[in-house]
Amino acid sequence: MALPPDACSLIVKYVSDSRSTLVSLCTVSKQFKAAAERSLYHTLHLKGHELTITVCELLARTSRLGLLVVALSIYGQDDDSDDTSSEDSSDASEAYWNALAGALRRTTRLRFLSFYFGDGGQLEKASILVDCTFQLRAFHCDLAWDEHLQSFLATQSRLSDLYLADFQSLAITPSVTTSTFLPKLSILECTFSEAAVALVPDRPVCRVKTCFTHSRLEEKRTELQIIVASLRQSKRRIRALDIADSSYDASFSLEVLARVTGDATLCAELRYIGTLVLPVDGQQRLEFYGYLMRLPQLRCIEIDVSDWDPPPTHAGAMRALTHEMRLYCPTVASVIFVYDFERHLVRMEGHLAVYDEDATTEGIWREI
């Protein structure tokens, strides 16, 4: 006697954290197999060379399974084949990318795609996206920007969350500056400020994380002016803005704040801003707080305190600075302190500032 479909779904949901149990359920009956396969293939995290090839080849030759994949994350290749010859390594690499390309063409219902290649460089392998028909909602891309990637993104009319490790505006059709290119984009992260300049205008972008490309002060000032002008052209008001700098400086942070808060429309809905240097000098710090008072919706700020001596990284010191900041900007509910790239979070609980040593701060700008 067959169980009701809802009963099978509840059983599968109960054991969904155990992939081995889901595999076992596939052998119980056709009914359980269908429910268990939906759970098994809904979200895939593929790490390592051999596993990625095996799973991707399975998806490529079994269209039924490819249709079940909604989220796919690829974590790059293993480096455990150092003893193999260069010819064998080349063949293995070709098999890896061919298998991945075949799988992507079969996963037509894919909505979330991530490529994580943390070797410090971008791989020129965006050709694996040719002939893909899925419509993504979120895309984390560590691939090098080329004509294949630009052409693929031009087809993504529903993409709202985009991370780019590389960017350049190529003179091919369609241009990245046209409003039909990524028309639903709302979250953009890219270390190249040129991406924000090109992709924010005429789109509903409300959260931006980028980095100053230049290091010379005059060039950074010009770059800041261009970035802010692009932010003003978004179809939605900016809610989160994080602009990193290779050489953090209190004086330039004040210039950034002055430029951002100088436009009432731009800062009206701003809830997150960073990364800014908190001045040590008392007069400069008052000026810093004065600019924050122009941000009526500010909820979280990321500040760099690497120049402070002694460093205010003790819980008591961070709580005291948080309370000091709230005297001028009482809407602030969280403060991220950055000291030599170490991040510490203090959040308000009622009238108490609480240091959360276990907090993960990387995604706050996306959520607040």
mmCIF file with all atom_site columns, N, CA, C and O in Angstrom, residues 16 46 139 150 167 286 290 336:
data_model
loop_
_atom_site.group_PDB
_atom_site.id
_atom_site.type_symbol
_atom_site.label_atom_id
_atom_site.label_alt_id
_atom_site.label_comp_id
_atom_site.label_asym_id
_atom_site.label_entity_id
_atom_site.label_seq_id
_atom_site.pdbx_PDB_ins_code
_atom_site.Cartn_x
_atom_site.Cartn_y
_atom_site.Cartn_z
_atom_site.occupancy
_atom_site.B_iso_or_equiv
_atom_site.pdbx_formal_charge
_atom_site.auth_seq_id
_atom_site.auth_comp_id
_atom_site.auth_asym_id
_atom_site.auth_atom_id
_atom_site.pdbx_PDB_model_num
ATOM 1  N N  . SER A 1 16  ? 16.531 14.802 5.974   1.00 0.00 ? 16  SER A N  1
ATOM 2  C CA . SER A 1 16  ? 17.225 15.498 4.885   1.00 0.00 ? 16  SER A CA 1
ATOM 3  C C  . SER A 1 16  ? 18.661 15.885 5.224   1.00 0.00 ? 16  SER A C  1
ATOM 4  O O  . SER A 1 16  ? 19.472 16.128 4.320   1.00 0.00 ? 16  SER A O  1
ATOM 5  N N  . LEU A 1 46  ? 29.864 20.707 -4.712  1.00 0.00 ? 46  LEU A N  1
ATOM 6  C CA . LEU A 1 46  ? 30.842 19.792 -5.305  1.00 0.00 ? 46  LEU A CA 1
ATOM 7  C C  . LEU A 1 46  ? 32.254 20.292 -5.033  1.00 0.00 ? 46  LEU A C  1
ATOM 8  O O  . LEU A 1 46  ? 32.659 21.350 -5.522  1.00 0.00 ? 46  LEU A O  1
ATOM 9  N N  . PHE A 1 139 ? 24.205 34.625 -8.392  1.00 0.00 ? 139 PHE A N  1
ATOM 10 C CA . PHE A 1 139 ? 25.366 34.096 -9.117  1.00 0.00 ? 139 PHE A CA 1
ATOM 11 C C  . PHE A 1 139 ? 26.638 34.620 -8.462  1.00 0.00 ? 139 PHE A C  1
ATOM 12 O O  . PHE A 1 139 ? 26.869 35.830 -8.405  1.00 0.00 ? 139 PHE A O  1
ATOM 13 N N  . GLN A 1 150 ? 30.003 37.862 -20.446 1.00 0.00 ? 150 GLN A N  1
ATOM 14 C CA . GLN A 1 150 ? 29.153 39.013 -20.726 1.00 0.00 ? 150 GLN A CA 1
ATOM 15 C C  . GLN A 1 150 ? 27.913 38.592 -21.506 1.00 0.00 ? 150 GLN A C  1
ATOM 16 O O  . GLN A 1 150 ? 26.799 39.059 -21.211 1.00 0.00 ? 150 GLN A O  1
ATOM 17 N N  . PHE A 1 167 ? 35.953 42.179 -13.810 1.00 0.00 ? 167 PHE A N  1
ATOM 18 C CA . PHE A 1 167 ? 35.012 42.970 -14.600 1.00 0.00 ? 167 PHE A CA 1
ATOM 19 C C  . PHE A 1 167 ? 35.752 43.786 -15.639 1.00 0.00 ? 167 PHE A C  1
ATOM 20 O O  . PHE A 1 167 ? 36.829 44.333 -15.397 1.00 0.00 ? 167 PHE A O  1
ATOM 21 N N  . LEU A 1 286 ? 34.366 64.046 16.158  1.00 0.00 ? 286 LEU A N  1
ATOM 22 C CA . LEU A 1 286 ? 33.111 64.779 16.237  1.00 0.00 ? 286 LEU A CA 1
ATOM 23 C C  . LEU A 1 286 ? 32.575 65.101 14.842  1.00 0.00 ? 286 LEU A C  1
ATOM 24 O O  . LEU A 1 286 ? 31.366 65.036 14.594  1.00 0.00 ? 286 LEU A O  1
ATOM 25 N N  . GLY A 1 290 ? 29.143 63.878 13.212  1.00 0.00 ? 290 GLY A N  1
ATOM 26 C CA . GLY A 1 290 ? 28.245 64.860 12.618  1.00 0.00 ? 290 GLY A CA 1
ATOM 27 C C  . GLY A 1 290 ? 27.689 64.394 11.280  1.00 0.00 ? 290 GLY A C  1
ATOM 28 O O  . GLY A 1 290 ? 26.505 64.591 10.987  1.00 0.00 ? 290 GLY A O  1
ATOM 29 N N  . ILE A 1 336 ? 30.635 47.106 13.527  1.00 0.00 ? 336 ILE A N  1
ATOM 30 C CA . ILE A 1 336 ? 31.688 46.147 13.190  1.00 0.00 ? 336 ILE A CA 1
ATOM 31 C C  . ILE A 1 336 ? 33.022 46.873 13.309  1.00 0.00 ? 336 ILE A C  1
ATOM 32 O O  . ILE A 1 336 ? 33.275 47.854 12.599  1.00 0.00 ? 336 ILE A O  1
#
